[in-house]
Short mmCIF file of N, CA, C and O in Angstrom, two decimals:
data_model
loop_
_atom_site.label_atom_id
_atom_site.label_comp_id
_atom_site.label_asym_id
_atom_site.label_seq_id
_atom_site.Cartn_x
_atom_site.Cartn_y
_atom_site.Cartn_z
N UNK A 1 -4.43 -25.00 -12.45
CA UNK A 1 -3.32 -24.92 -11.52
C UNK A 1 -3.43 -26.03 -10.49
O UNK A 1 -4.46 -26.17 -9.85
N UNK A 2 -2.36 -26.79 -10.33
CA UNK A 2 -2.34 -27.86 -9.36
C UNK A 2 -1.83 -27.38 -8.02
O UNK A 2 -1.21 -26.32 -7.91
N UNK A 3 -2.13 -28.17 -7.03
CA UNK A 3 -1.65 -27.83 -5.69
C UNK A 3 -0.16 -28.13 -5.58
O UNK A 3 0.31 -29.11 -6.14
N UNK A 4 0.53 -27.29 -4.83
CA UNK A 4 1.93 -27.56 -4.56
C UNK A 4 2.00 -28.48 -3.35
O UNK A 4 1.16 -28.40 -2.46
N UNK A 5 3.01 -29.35 -3.31
CA UNK A 5 3.14 -30.23 -2.15
C UNK A 5 3.44 -29.41 -0.90
O UNK A 5 4.05 -28.35 -0.95
N UNK A 6 2.97 -29.91 0.23
CA UNK A 6 3.21 -29.22 1.50
C UNK A 6 4.71 -29.19 1.77
O UNK A 6 5.42 -30.16 1.52
N UNK A 7 5.21 -28.04 2.27
CA UNK A 7 6.65 -27.95 2.54
C UNK A 7 7.04 -28.88 3.69
O UNK A 7 6.29 -29.07 4.65
N UNK A 8 8.23 -29.41 3.58
CA UNK A 8 8.75 -30.27 4.64
C UNK A 8 9.31 -29.39 5.77
O UNK A 8 9.47 -28.17 5.60
N UNK A 9 9.61 -30.02 6.87
CA UNK A 9 10.18 -29.28 8.00
C UNK A 9 11.49 -28.62 7.61
O UNK A 9 11.74 -27.46 7.94
N UNK A 10 12.32 -29.33 6.87
CA UNK A 10 13.60 -28.74 6.45
C UNK A 10 13.39 -27.57 5.49
O UNK A 10 14.14 -26.59 5.52
N UNK A 11 12.36 -27.65 4.64
CA UNK A 11 12.03 -26.52 3.76
C UNK A 11 11.66 -25.29 4.57
O UNK A 11 12.10 -24.17 4.29
N UNK A 12 10.83 -25.49 5.59
CA UNK A 12 10.40 -24.38 6.44
C UNK A 12 11.57 -23.80 7.22
O UNK A 12 11.69 -22.58 7.37
N UNK A 13 12.46 -24.66 7.70
CA UNK A 13 13.63 -24.18 8.44
C UNK A 13 14.53 -23.35 7.53
O UNK A 13 15.05 -22.31 7.93
N UNK A 14 14.71 -23.81 6.30
CA UNK A 14 15.54 -23.07 5.34
C UNK A 14 14.94 -21.70 5.04
O UNK A 14 15.64 -20.69 5.01
N UNK A 15 13.63 -21.65 4.85
CA UNK A 15 12.96 -20.38 4.60
C UNK A 15 13.09 -19.44 5.80
O UNK A 15 13.32 -18.23 5.64
N UNK A 16 12.94 -19.98 7.00
CA UNK A 16 13.06 -19.17 8.21
C UNK A 16 14.46 -18.61 8.36
O UNK A 16 14.64 -17.44 8.73
N UNK A 17 15.48 -19.40 8.06
CA UNK A 17 16.86 -18.92 8.15
C UNK A 17 17.13 -17.82 7.13
O UNK A 17 17.80 -16.83 7.42
N UNK A 18 16.61 -17.98 5.92
CA UNK A 18 16.79 -16.95 4.89
C UNK A 18 16.13 -15.64 5.33
O UNK A 18 16.71 -14.57 5.19
N UNK A 19 14.93 -15.75 5.85
CA UNK A 19 14.21 -14.55 6.28
C UNK A 19 14.93 -13.88 7.45
O UNK A 19 15.05 -12.67 7.50
N UNK A 20 15.42 -14.68 8.38
CA UNK A 20 16.13 -14.14 9.54
C UNK A 20 17.40 -13.42 9.10
O UNK A 20 17.72 -12.36 9.59
N UNK A 21 18.12 -14.01 8.15
CA UNK A 21 19.36 -13.38 7.70
C UNK A 21 19.08 -12.07 6.97
O UNK A 21 19.86 -11.13 7.04
N UNK A 22 17.96 -11.99 6.28
CA UNK A 22 17.59 -10.75 5.62
C UNK A 22 17.18 -9.68 6.63
O UNK A 22 17.46 -8.50 6.45
N UNK A 23 16.51 -10.10 7.70
CA UNK A 23 16.03 -9.16 8.71
C UNK A 23 17.15 -8.67 9.62
O UNK A 23 17.08 -7.57 10.15
N UNK A 24 18.18 -9.47 9.80
CA UNK A 24 19.26 -9.12 10.72
C UNK A 24 20.28 -8.26 10.00
O UNK A 24 21.32 -8.72 9.57
N UNK A 25 19.97 -7.00 9.84
CA UNK A 25 20.84 -6.07 9.16
C UNK A 25 21.80 -5.46 10.19
O UNK A 25 21.38 -4.74 11.08
N UNK A 26 23.06 -5.80 10.09
CA UNK A 26 24.05 -5.27 11.01
C UNK A 26 24.87 -4.21 10.30
O UNK A 26 25.49 -4.47 9.27
N UNK A 27 24.86 -3.02 10.87
CA UNK A 27 25.60 -1.91 10.29
C UNK A 27 26.90 -1.71 11.03
O UNK A 27 27.01 -1.98 12.23
N UNK A 28 27.88 -1.21 10.32
CA UNK A 28 29.15 -0.89 10.97
C UNK A 28 28.97 0.39 11.79
O UNK A 28 28.01 1.15 11.59
N UNK A 29 29.89 0.62 12.70
CA UNK A 29 29.84 1.85 13.51
C UNK A 29 29.88 3.08 12.62
O UNK A 29 29.18 4.07 12.86
N UNK A 30 30.70 3.01 11.57
CA UNK A 30 30.81 4.14 10.64
C UNK A 30 29.49 4.40 9.93
O UNK A 30 29.07 5.55 9.78
N UNK A 31 28.80 3.34 9.52
CA UNK A 31 27.50 3.50 8.86
C UNK A 31 26.48 4.13 9.81
O UNK A 31 25.70 4.99 9.41
N UNK A 32 26.50 3.72 11.06
CA UNK A 32 25.57 4.27 12.04
C UNK A 32 25.79 5.76 12.24
O UNK A 32 24.84 6.54 12.31
N UNK A 33 27.04 6.16 12.33
CA UNK A 33 27.36 7.59 12.47
C UNK A 33 26.95 8.37 11.22
O UNK A 33 26.44 9.48 11.31
N UNK A 34 27.17 7.77 10.05
CA UNK A 34 26.80 8.44 8.80
C UNK A 34 25.29 8.65 8.71
O UNK A 34 24.84 9.67 8.21
N UNK A 35 24.52 7.69 9.19
CA UNK A 35 23.07 7.81 9.17
C UNK A 35 22.61 8.98 10.03
O UNK A 35 21.81 9.81 9.60
N UNK A 36 23.15 9.06 11.25
CA UNK A 36 22.79 10.16 12.16
C UNK A 36 23.21 11.49 11.55
O UNK A 36 22.44 12.45 11.52
N UNK A 37 24.42 11.55 11.03
CA UNK A 37 24.91 12.79 10.43
C UNK A 37 24.08 13.17 9.21
O UNK A 37 23.74 14.35 9.04
N UNK A 38 23.75 12.21 8.38
CA UNK A 38 22.98 12.50 7.17
C UNK A 38 21.64 13.13 7.53
O UNK A 38 21.18 14.06 6.87
N UNK A 39 21.01 12.64 8.59
CA UNK A 39 19.72 13.18 8.97
C UNK A 39 19.85 14.53 9.66
O UNK A 39 19.16 15.48 9.31
N UNK A 40 20.74 14.62 10.65
CA UNK A 40 20.83 15.84 11.45
C UNK A 40 21.52 16.99 10.72
O UNK A 40 21.11 18.14 10.85
N UNK A 41 22.58 16.70 9.97
CA UNK A 41 23.35 17.76 9.32
C UNK A 41 22.89 18.01 7.89
O UNK A 41 22.67 19.15 7.49
N UNK A 42 22.72 16.93 7.14
CA UNK A 42 22.39 17.06 5.73
C UNK A 42 20.88 17.04 5.45
O UNK A 42 20.47 17.17 4.30
N UNK A 43 20.08 16.81 6.51
CA UNK A 43 18.62 16.82 6.42
C UNK A 43 18.06 15.79 5.42
O UNK A 43 17.08 16.05 4.73
N UNK A 44 18.74 14.64 5.36
CA UNK A 44 18.24 13.55 4.52
C UNK A 44 17.04 12.93 5.22
O UNK A 44 17.12 12.60 6.41
N UNK A 45 15.92 12.78 4.54
CA UNK A 45 14.72 12.23 5.17
C UNK A 45 14.94 10.80 5.68
O UNK A 45 15.67 10.02 5.08
N UNK A 46 14.26 10.49 6.78
CA UNK A 46 14.37 9.16 7.36
C UNK A 46 13.94 8.07 6.38
O UNK A 46 14.52 6.99 6.35
N UNK A 47 12.93 8.36 5.60
CA UNK A 47 12.44 7.38 4.63
C UNK A 47 13.54 7.00 3.64
O UNK A 47 13.74 5.83 3.34
N UNK A 48 14.26 7.99 3.16
CA UNK A 48 15.35 7.74 2.21
C UNK A 48 16.46 6.94 2.87
O UNK A 48 16.99 5.98 2.30
N UNK A 49 16.85 7.31 4.09
CA UNK A 49 17.90 6.60 4.82
C UNK A 49 17.47 5.16 5.11
O UNK A 49 18.27 4.23 5.01
N UNK A 50 16.22 5.01 5.48
CA UNK A 50 15.68 3.69 5.78
C UNK A 50 15.80 2.77 4.57
O UNK A 50 16.24 1.62 4.69
N UNK A 51 15.43 3.25 3.42
CA UNK A 51 15.51 2.45 2.20
C UNK A 51 16.97 2.20 1.80
O UNK A 51 17.32 1.09 1.40
N UNK A 52 17.80 3.22 1.91
CA UNK A 52 19.19 3.10 1.49
C UNK A 52 19.96 2.08 2.32
O UNK A 52 20.77 1.32 1.80
N UNK A 53 19.72 2.08 3.64
CA UNK A 53 20.47 1.20 4.53
C UNK A 53 19.71 -0.07 4.89
O UNK A 53 20.25 -0.94 5.58
N UNK A 54 18.48 -0.19 4.47
CA UNK A 54 17.71 -1.39 4.73
C UNK A 54 17.33 -1.58 6.19
O UNK A 54 17.28 -2.71 6.67
N UNK A 55 17.07 -0.48 6.89
CA UNK A 55 16.66 -0.55 8.29
C UNK A 55 15.39 0.27 8.47
O UNK A 55 15.08 1.13 7.64
N UNK A 56 14.68 0.01 9.53
CA UNK A 56 13.42 0.74 9.74
C UNK A 56 13.69 2.14 10.30
O UNK A 56 14.74 2.40 10.91
N UNK A 57 12.72 3.01 10.09
CA UNK A 57 12.84 4.39 10.58
C UNK A 57 12.96 4.44 12.10
O UNK A 57 13.64 5.30 12.63
N UNK A 58 12.31 3.51 12.78
CA UNK A 58 12.37 3.47 14.24
C UNK A 58 13.81 3.24 14.72
O UNK A 58 14.24 3.84 15.71
N UNK A 59 14.58 2.44 14.01
CA UNK A 59 15.98 2.23 14.37
C UNK A 59 16.79 3.52 14.23
O UNK A 59 17.65 3.82 15.05
N UNK A 60 16.48 4.27 13.19
CA UNK A 60 17.18 5.55 12.99
C UNK A 60 16.80 6.52 14.09
O UNK A 60 17.67 7.19 14.66
N UNK A 61 15.51 6.59 14.42
CA UNK A 61 15.07 7.47 15.52
C UNK A 61 15.79 7.10 16.82
O UNK A 61 16.19 7.97 17.59
N UNK A 62 15.94 5.79 17.08
CA UNK A 62 16.61 5.34 18.30
C UNK A 62 18.06 5.82 18.32
O UNK A 62 18.55 6.30 19.33
N UNK A 63 18.74 5.73 17.19
CA UNK A 63 20.13 6.19 17.12
C UNK A 63 20.22 7.70 17.35
O UNK A 63 21.09 8.19 18.05
N UNK A 64 19.29 8.44 16.76
CA UNK A 64 19.27 9.90 16.95
C UNK A 64 18.96 10.23 18.41
O UNK A 64 19.59 11.10 19.00
N UNK A 65 17.99 9.53 19.00
CA UNK A 65 17.64 9.74 20.40
C UNK A 65 18.84 9.45 21.31
O UNK A 65 19.12 10.20 22.24
N UNK A 66 19.55 8.37 21.02
CA UNK A 66 20.75 8.05 21.79
C UNK A 66 21.78 9.16 21.68
O UNK A 66 22.42 9.54 22.67
N UNK A 67 21.93 9.69 20.50
CA UNK A 67 22.90 10.77 20.27
C UNK A 67 22.51 12.02 21.05
O UNK A 67 23.34 12.64 21.71
N UNK A 68 21.24 12.41 20.98
CA UNK A 68 20.80 13.63 21.67
C UNK A 68 20.81 13.46 23.18
O UNK A 68 20.88 14.45 23.90
N UNK A 69 20.77 12.22 23.65
CA UNK A 69 20.82 11.95 25.09
C UNK A 69 22.25 11.83 25.60
O UNK A 69 22.47 11.54 26.77
N UNK A 70 23.22 12.03 24.71
CA UNK A 70 24.61 11.95 25.11
C UNK A 70 25.19 10.56 25.01
O UNK A 70 26.35 10.34 25.36
N UNK A 71 24.40 9.61 24.55
CA UNK A 71 24.91 8.26 24.36
C UNK A 71 25.43 8.14 22.93
O UNK A 71 25.08 8.90 22.06
N UNK A 72 26.25 7.14 22.74
CA UNK A 72 26.81 6.89 21.43
C UNK A 72 25.70 6.50 20.45
O UNK A 72 24.88 5.65 20.77
N UNK A 73 25.64 7.09 19.27
CA UNK A 73 24.58 6.76 18.31
C UNK A 73 24.66 5.34 17.79
O UNK A 73 23.77 4.89 17.10
N UNK A 74 25.72 4.63 18.11
CA UNK A 74 25.89 3.27 17.63
C UNK A 74 24.93 2.30 18.29
O UNK A 74 24.62 1.26 17.75
N UNK A 75 24.49 2.60 19.51
CA UNK A 75 23.67 1.62 20.22
C UNK A 75 22.30 1.48 19.65
O UNK A 75 21.82 2.25 18.93
#
């Protein structure tokens, strides 16, 4: 196996942009409400919701916490 050439600055920037776009998962307001409802009403596990919507469980907990605190679950 030979060594691969070192990535150029533009290669690294392209990789960083791809990773950032994958990490920046923006959900619609309707999706956010559905996530909270699925967990609280339908008892769908956070792990399943996390995988289905591509967000971390901590984000779901934050939406549920906002809802129980009287704030909109969208935040």
